[in-house]
């Protein structure tokens, strides 16, 4: 059997850890957030969402993490393993140097940087819109479009349309980037 290099071990896809982290983050379950990030790093190290999840985790620990007791000690120990220098920006820079020109990873790293500095969100979005799509995959472009449509990086409808037009120039047969048909444009 052929196994994709992008899939995770133990028959679980990258979405398992992604969804688990999102649920635990919304619920404020810090130890479970740490566990899901650690497991994702171990089994799906190249999953693009890891950069954003690490950023969200580091910010959560910094702003609302436990301040005393055994939980605090566990969190400090685990976070020192995840972020040895306790510097999420440096961790993101290293991660970016390892992912190369992968559009999905580039996009999620831009989201992570925007999470750290919300005032720079527009600049991060612009860098995604300026990304050279010639080497991008259809899967990566659809992934970014889906996340833009879901509001990551706070795009305007014009930003989404601009990205779709750029993608349509590269992926001419892909339906994801076609403009929506209105009643007037639908053939009868």
PDB file of C-alpha atoms in Angstrom:
ATOM      1  CA  UNK A   1       0.000   0.000   0.000  1.00  0.00           C
ATOM      2  CA  UNK A   2       1.186   3.492  -0.789  1.00  0.00           C
ATOM      3  CA  UNK A   3       1.254   5.876   2.158  1.00  0.00           C
ATOM      4  CA  UNK A   4       1.198   9.620   1.583  1.00  0.00           C
ATOM      5  CA  UNK A   5       4.109  11.487   3.132  1.00  0.00           C
ATOM      6  CA  UNK A   6       1.628  14.154   4.224  1.00  0.00           C
ATOM      7  CA  UNK A   7      -0.604  11.832   6.199  1.00  0.00           C
ATOM      8  CA  UNK A   8      -0.066  11.160   9.874  1.00  0.00           C
ATOM      9  CA  UNK A   9       0.890   7.910  11.552  1.00  0.00           C
ATOM     10  CA  UNK A  10      -1.605   5.580  13.177  1.00  0.00           C
ATOM     11  CA  UNK A  11      -4.194   6.168  10.451  1.00  0.00           C
ATOM     12  CA  UNK A  12      -5.106   9.646  11.657  1.00  0.00           C
ATOM     13  CA  UNK A  13      -5.059  12.595   9.304  1.00  0.00           C
ATOM     14  CA  UNK A  14      -3.685  16.010  10.193  1.00  0.00           C
ATOM     15  CA  UNK A  15      -7.259  17.160  10.785  1.00  0.00           C
ATOM     16  CA  UNK A  16      -7.461  15.026  13.943  1.00  0.00           C
ATOM     17  CA  UNK A  17      -4.887  17.151  15.759  1.00  0.00           C
ATOM     18  CA  UNK A  18      -6.126  20.353  14.158  1.00  0.00           C
ATOM     19  CA  UNK A  19      -9.678  19.772  15.329  1.00  0.00           C
ATOM     20  CA  UNK A  20      -8.567  18.584  18.758  1.00  0.00           C
ATOM     21  CA  UNK A  21      -6.490  21.702  19.301  1.00  0.00           C
ATOM     22  CA  UNK A  22      -9.321  23.980  18.167  1.00  0.00           C
ATOM     23  CA  UNK A  23     -11.774  22.333  20.568  1.00  0.00           C
ATOM     24  CA  UNK A  24      -9.365  22.418  23.511  1.00  0.00           C
ATOM     25  CA  UNK A  25      -8.421  26.025  22.739  1.00  0.00           C
ATOM     26  CA  UNK A  26     -12.073  27.120  22.761  1.00  0.00           C
ATOM     27  CA  UNK A  27     -12.637  25.225  26.005  1.00  0.00           C
ATOM     28  CA  UNK A  28      -9.495  26.616  27.632  1.00  0.00           C
ATOM     29  CA  UNK A  29      -8.079  23.140  28.346  1.00  0.00           C
ATOM     30  CA  UNK A  30      -4.402  24.045  28.497  1.00  0.00           C
ATOM     31  CA  UNK A  31      -2.852  20.629  29.127  1.00  0.00           C
ATOM     32  CA  UNK A  32      -4.896  19.100  26.320  1.00  0.00           C
ATOM     33  CA  UNK A  33      -3.834  21.928  23.991  1.00  0.00           C
ATOM     34  CA  UNK A  34      -0.196  21.140  24.803  1.00  0.00           C
ATOM     35  CA  UNK A  35      -0.796  17.420  24.260  1.00  0.00           C
ATOM     36  CA  UNK A  36      -2.436  17.958  20.857  1.00  0.00           C
ATOM     37  CA  UNK A  37       0.403  20.225  19.675  1.00  0.00           C
ATOM     38  CA  UNK A  38       3.041  17.759  20.875  1.00  0.00           C
ATOM     39  CA  UNK A  39       1.271  14.863  19.173  1.00  0.00           C
ATOM     40  CA  UNK A  40       0.892  16.861  15.953  1.00  0.00           C
ATOM     41  CA  UNK A  41       4.607  17.733  15.995  1.00  0.00           C
ATOM     42  CA  UNK A  42       5.422  14.063  16.495  1.00  0.00           C
ATOM     43  CA  UNK A  43       3.054  12.569  13.923  1.00  0.00           C
ATOM     44  CA  UNK A  44       2.328  15.382  11.415  1.00  0.00           C
ATOM     45  CA  UNK A  45       5.323  17.672  11.726  1.00  0.00           C
ATOM     46  CA  UNK A  46       4.664  19.363   8.387  1.00  0.00           C
ATOM     47  CA  UNK A  47       0.979  20.115   8.980  1.00  0.00           C
ATOM     48  CA  UNK A  48       0.605  23.828   8.163  1.00  0.00           C
ATOM     49  CA  UNK A  49      -1.667  24.542  11.142  1.00  0.00           C
ATOM     50  CA  UNK A  50       1.039  23.730  13.681  1.00  0.00           C
ATOM     51  CA  UNK A  51       2.571  27.215  13.389  1.00  0.00           C
ATOM     52  CA  UNK A  52      -0.728  28.900  14.201  1.00  0.00           C
ATOM     53  CA  UNK A  53      -1.503  26.443  16.991  1.00  0.00           C
ATOM     54  CA  UNK A  54       1.923  26.928  18.587  1.00  0.00           C
ATOM     55  CA  UNK A  55       1.371  30.683  18.457  1.00  0.00           C
ATOM     56  CA  UNK A  56      -2.082  30.413  19.979  1.00  0.00           C
ATOM     57  CA  UNK A  57      -0.733  28.096  22.672  1.00  0.00           C
ATOM     58  CA  UNK A  58       2.206  30.386  23.526  1.00  0.00           C
ATOM     59  CA  UNK A  59      -0.097  33.416  23.707  1.00  0.00           C
ATOM     60  CA  UNK A  60      -2.601  31.494  25.842  1.00  0.00           C
ATOM     61  CA  UNK A  61       0.101  30.436  28.301  1.00  0.00           C
ATOM     62  CA  UNK A  62       1.450  33.988  28.416  1.00  0.00           C
ATOM     63  CA  UNK A  63      -1.915  35.642  29.017  1.00  0.00           C
ATOM     64  CA  UNK A  64      -4.069  33.126  30.895  1.00  0.00           C
ATOM     65  CA  UNK A  65      -1.909  30.167  31.880  1.00  0.00           C
ATOM     66  CA  UNK A  66      -1.822  28.839  35.461  1.00  0.00           C
ATOM     67  CA  UNK A  67       0.304  30.886  37.854  1.00  0.00           C
ATOM     68  CA  UNK A  68       0.979  28.363  40.606  1.00  0.00           C
ATOM     69  CA  UNK A  69       0.707  24.738  41.625  1.00  0.00           C
ATOM     70  CA  UNK A  70       1.491  21.484  39.939  1.00  0.00           C
ATOM     71  CA  UNK A  71      -0.309  22.456  36.711  1.00  0.00           C
ATOM     72  CA  UNK A  72       1.944  25.499  36.410  1.00  0.00           C
ATOM     73  CA  UNK A  73       5.038  23.331  36.819  1.00  0.00           C
ATOM     74  CA  UNK A  74       3.803  20.885  34.192  1.00  0.00           C
ATOM     75  CA  UNK A  75       3.008  23.728  31.777  1.00  0.00           C
ATOM     76  CA  UNK A  76       6.436  25.319  32.316  1.00  0.00           C
ATOM     77  CA  UNK A  77       8.183  21.993  31.689  1.00  0.00           C
ATOM     78  CA  UNK A  78       6.151  21.199  28.580  1.00  0.00           C
ATOM     79  CA  UNK A  79       6.479  24.702  27.134  1.00  0.00           C
ATOM     80  CA  UNK A  80      10.244  24.717  27.706  1.00  0.00           C
ATOM     81  CA  UNK A  81      10.397  21.543  25.603  1.00  0.00           C
ATOM     82  CA  UNK A  82       8.192  23.013  22.880  1.00  0.00           C
ATOM     83  CA  UNK A  83       9.815  26.471  22.909  1.00  0.00           C
ATOM     84  CA  UNK A  84      13.341  26.070  24.340  1.00  0.00           C
ATOM     85  CA  UNK A  85      14.119  29.786  24.009  1.00  0.00           C
ATOM     86  CA  UNK A  86      10.572  30.784  25.012  1.00  0.00           C
ATOM     87  CA  UNK A  87      10.488  32.836  21.808  1.00  0.00           C
ATOM     88  CA  UNK A  88       7.565  32.055  19.515  1.00  0.00           C
ATOM     89  CA  UNK A  89       8.739  34.533  16.872  1.00  0.00           C
ATOM     90  CA  UNK A  90      12.090  32.782  16.575  1.00  0.00           C
ATOM     91  CA  UNK A  91      10.307  29.407  16.463  1.00  0.00           C
ATOM     92  CA  UNK A  92       8.114  30.706  13.604  1.00  0.00           C
ATOM     93  CA  UNK A  93      11.164  32.028  11.724  1.00  0.00           C
ATOM     94  CA  UNK A  94      12.885  28.643  11.980  1.00  0.00           C
ATOM     95  CA  UNK A  95       9.689  26.878  10.894  1.00  0.00           C
ATOM     96  CA  UNK A  96       9.364  29.199   7.921  1.00  0.00           C
ATOM     97  CA  UNK A  97      12.929  28.482   6.831  1.00  0.00           C
ATOM     98  CA  UNK A  98      12.098  24.758   6.870  1.00  0.00           C
ATOM     99  CA  UNK A  99       8.865  24.949   4.848  1.00  0.00           C
ATOM    100  CA  UNK A 100      10.297  26.697   1.806  1.00  0.00           C
ATOM    101  CA  UNK A 101       7.790  27.924  -0.736  1.00  0.00           C
ATOM    102  CA  UNK A 102       4.834  25.783   0.298  1.00  0.00           C
ATOM    103  CA  UNK A 103       1.751  28.011  -0.057  1.00  0.00           C
ATOM    104  CA  UNK A 104      -0.274  26.296   2.684  1.00  0.00           C
ATOM    105  CA  UNK A 105       2.510  26.590   5.242  1.00  0.00           C
ATOM    106  CA  UNK A 106       3.334  30.140   4.172  1.00  0.00           C
ATOM    107  CA  UNK A 107      -0.311  31.128   4.619  1.00  0.00           C
ATOM    108  CA  UNK A 108      -0.632  29.576   8.088  1.00  0.00           C
ATOM    109  CA  UNK A 109       2.638  31.171   9.191  1.00  0.00           C
ATOM    110  CA  UNK A 110       1.259  34.540   8.058  1.00  0.00           C
ATOM    111  CA  UNK A 111      -1.824  33.782  10.179  1.00  0.00           C
ATOM    112  CA  UNK A 112       0.433  32.957  13.130  1.00  0.00           C
ATOM    113  CA  UNK A 113       2.324  36.243  12.765  1.00  0.00           C
ATOM    114  CA  UNK A 114      -0.997  38.108  12.503  1.00  0.00           C
ATOM    115  CA  UNK A 115      -2.157  36.383  15.695  1.00  0.00           C
ATOM    116  CA  UNK A 116       0.948  37.693  17.472  1.00  0.00           C
ATOM    117  CA  UNK A 117       0.572  41.204  16.055  1.00  0.00           C
ATOM    118  CA  UNK A 118      -3.049  41.849  15.025  1.00  0.00           C
ATOM    119  CA  UNK A 119      -2.122  45.346  13.842  1.00  0.00           C
ATOM    120  CA  UNK A 120       0.039  43.700  11.141  1.00  0.00           C
ATOM    121  CA  UNK A 121      -2.787  41.510   9.847  1.00  0.00           C
ATOM    122  CA  UNK A 122      -3.256  43.598   6.686  1.00  0.00           C
ATOM    123  CA  UNK A 123       0.467  43.303   5.883  1.00  0.00           C
ATOM    124  CA  UNK A 124       0.367  39.542   6.426  1.00  0.00           C
ATOM    125  CA  UNK A 125      -2.665  39.293   4.140  1.00  0.00           C
ATOM    126  CA  UNK A 126      -0.902  41.344   1.473  1.00  0.00           C
ATOM    127  CA  UNK A 127       2.105  39.021   1.569  1.00  0.00           C
ATOM    128  CA  UNK A 128      -0.262  36.096   0.906  1.00  0.00           C
ATOM    129  CA  UNK A 129      -1.912  37.961  -1.975  1.00  0.00           C
ATOM    130  CA  UNK A 130       1.568  38.716  -3.385  1.00  0.00           C
ATOM    131  CA  UNK A 131       2.757  35.103  -3.051  1.00  0.00           C
ATOM    132  CA  UNK A 132       4.102  33.817  -6.403  1.00  0.00           C
ATOM    133  CA  UNK A 133       1.601  31.133  -7.384  1.00  0.00           C
ATOM    134  CA  UNK A 134       3.635  29.632 -10.231  1.00  0.00           C
ATOM    135  CA  UNK A 135       5.044  26.931  -7.940  1.00  0.00           C
ATOM    136  CA  UNK A 136       1.896  26.460  -5.870  1.00  0.00           C
ATOM    137  CA  UNK A 137      -0.263  23.370  -6.021  1.00  0.00           C
ATOM    138  CA  UNK A 138      -3.980  23.382  -6.718  1.00  0.00           C
ATOM    139  CA  UNK A 139      -4.533  21.832  -3.286  1.00  0.00           C
ATOM    140  CA  UNK A 140      -2.574  24.646  -1.627  1.00  0.00           C
ATOM    141  CA  UNK A 141      -4.415  27.375  -3.507  1.00  0.00           C
ATOM    142  CA  UNK A 142      -7.818  25.857  -2.665  1.00  0.00           C
ATOM    143  CA  UNK A 143      -6.746  25.531   0.979  1.00  0.00           C
ATOM    144  CA  UNK A 144      -5.843  29.225   1.164  1.00  0.00           C
ATOM    145  CA  UNK A 145      -9.031  30.279  -0.614  1.00  0.00           C
ATOM    146  CA  UNK A 146     -11.120  28.206   1.797  1.00  0.00           C
ATOM    147  CA  UNK A 147      -9.410  29.780   4.807  1.00  0.00           C
ATOM    148  CA  UNK A 148      -9.707  33.286   3.357  1.00  0.00           C
ATOM    149  CA  UNK A 149     -13.414  32.643   2.792  1.00  0.00           C
ATOM    150  CA  UNK A 150     -13.618  31.590   6.454  1.00  0.00           C
ATOM    151  CA  UNK A 151     -12.147  34.930   7.525  1.00  0.00           C
ATOM    152  CA  UNK A 152      -8.539  34.147   8.372  1.00  0.00           C
ATOM    153  CA  UNK A 153      -6.450  37.315   8.011  1.00  0.00           C
ATOM    154  CA  UNK A 154      -9.679  39.382   7.790  1.00  0.00           C
ATOM    155  CA  UNK A 155      -9.819  39.655   3.993  1.00  0.00           C
ATOM    156  CA  UNK A 156     -12.302  41.868   2.204  1.00  0.00           C
ATOM    157  CA  UNK A 157     -14.430  40.416  -0.612  1.00  0.00           C
ATOM    158  CA  UNK A 158     -12.096  42.271  -2.985  1.00  0.00           C
ATOM    159  CA  UNK A 159      -9.055  40.522  -1.456  1.00  0.00           C
ATOM    160  CA  UNK A 160     -10.707  37.132  -1.943  1.00  0.00           C
ATOM    161  CA  UNK A 161     -11.666  38.028  -5.518  1.00  0.00           C
ATOM    162  CA  UNK A 162      -8.089  39.169  -6.226  1.00  0.00           C
ATOM    163  CA  UNK A 163      -6.670  35.890  -4.902  1.00  0.00           C
ATOM    164  CA  UNK A 164      -9.214  33.905  -6.945  1.00  0.00           C
ATOM    165  CA  UNK A 165      -8.307  35.795 -10.122  1.00  0.00           C
ATOM    166  CA  UNK A 166      -4.594  35.132  -9.548  1.00  0.00           C
ATOM    167  CA  UNK A 167      -5.315  31.443  -8.977  1.00  0.00           C
ATOM    168  CA  UNK A 168      -7.611  31.230 -12.011  1.00  0.00           C
ATOM    169  CA  UNK A 169      -4.708  32.453 -14.179  1.00  0.00           C
ATOM    170  CA  UNK A 170      -2.604  29.477 -13.014  1.00  0.00           C
ATOM    171  CA  UNK A 171      -5.295  26.832 -12.504  1.00  0.00           C
ATOM    172  CA  UNK A 172      -7.485  27.606 -15.496  1.00  0.00           C
ATOM    173  CA  UNK A 173      -9.706  24.516 -15.233  1.00  0.00           C
ATOM    174  CA  UNK A 174     -10.246  24.593 -11.459  1.00  0.00           C
ATOM    175  CA  UNK A 175     -13.836  25.401 -10.571  1.00  0.00           C
ATOM    176  CA  UNK A 176     -12.952  26.720  -7.100  1.00  0.00           C
ATOM    177  CA  UNK A 177     -11.625  29.970  -8.543  1.00  0.00           C
ATOM    178  CA  UNK A 178     -14.412  30.705 -10.991  1.00  0.00           C
ATOM    179  CA  UNK A 179     -16.610  33.653 -10.156  1.00  0.00           C
ATOM    180  CA  UNK A 180     -20.043  32.725  -8.830  1.00  0.00           C
ATOM    181  CA  UNK A 181     -22.622  32.532 -11.562  1.00  0.00           C
ATOM    182  CA  UNK A 182     -25.597  34.801 -11.309  1.00  0.00           C
ATOM    183  CA  UNK A 183     -28.975  34.155 -12.811  1.00  0.00           C
ATOM    184  CA  UNK A 184     -28.068  36.345 -15.792  1.00  0.00           C
ATOM    185  CA  UNK A 185     -24.853  34.390 -16.541  1.00  0.00           C
ATOM    186  CA  UNK A 186     -26.311  30.879 -16.207  1.00  0.00           C
ATOM    187  CA  UNK A 187     -27.002  29.411 -19.684  1.00  0.00           C
ATOM    188  CA  UNK A 188     -30.583  28.359 -20.276  1.00  0.00           C
TER     189      UNK A 188
END
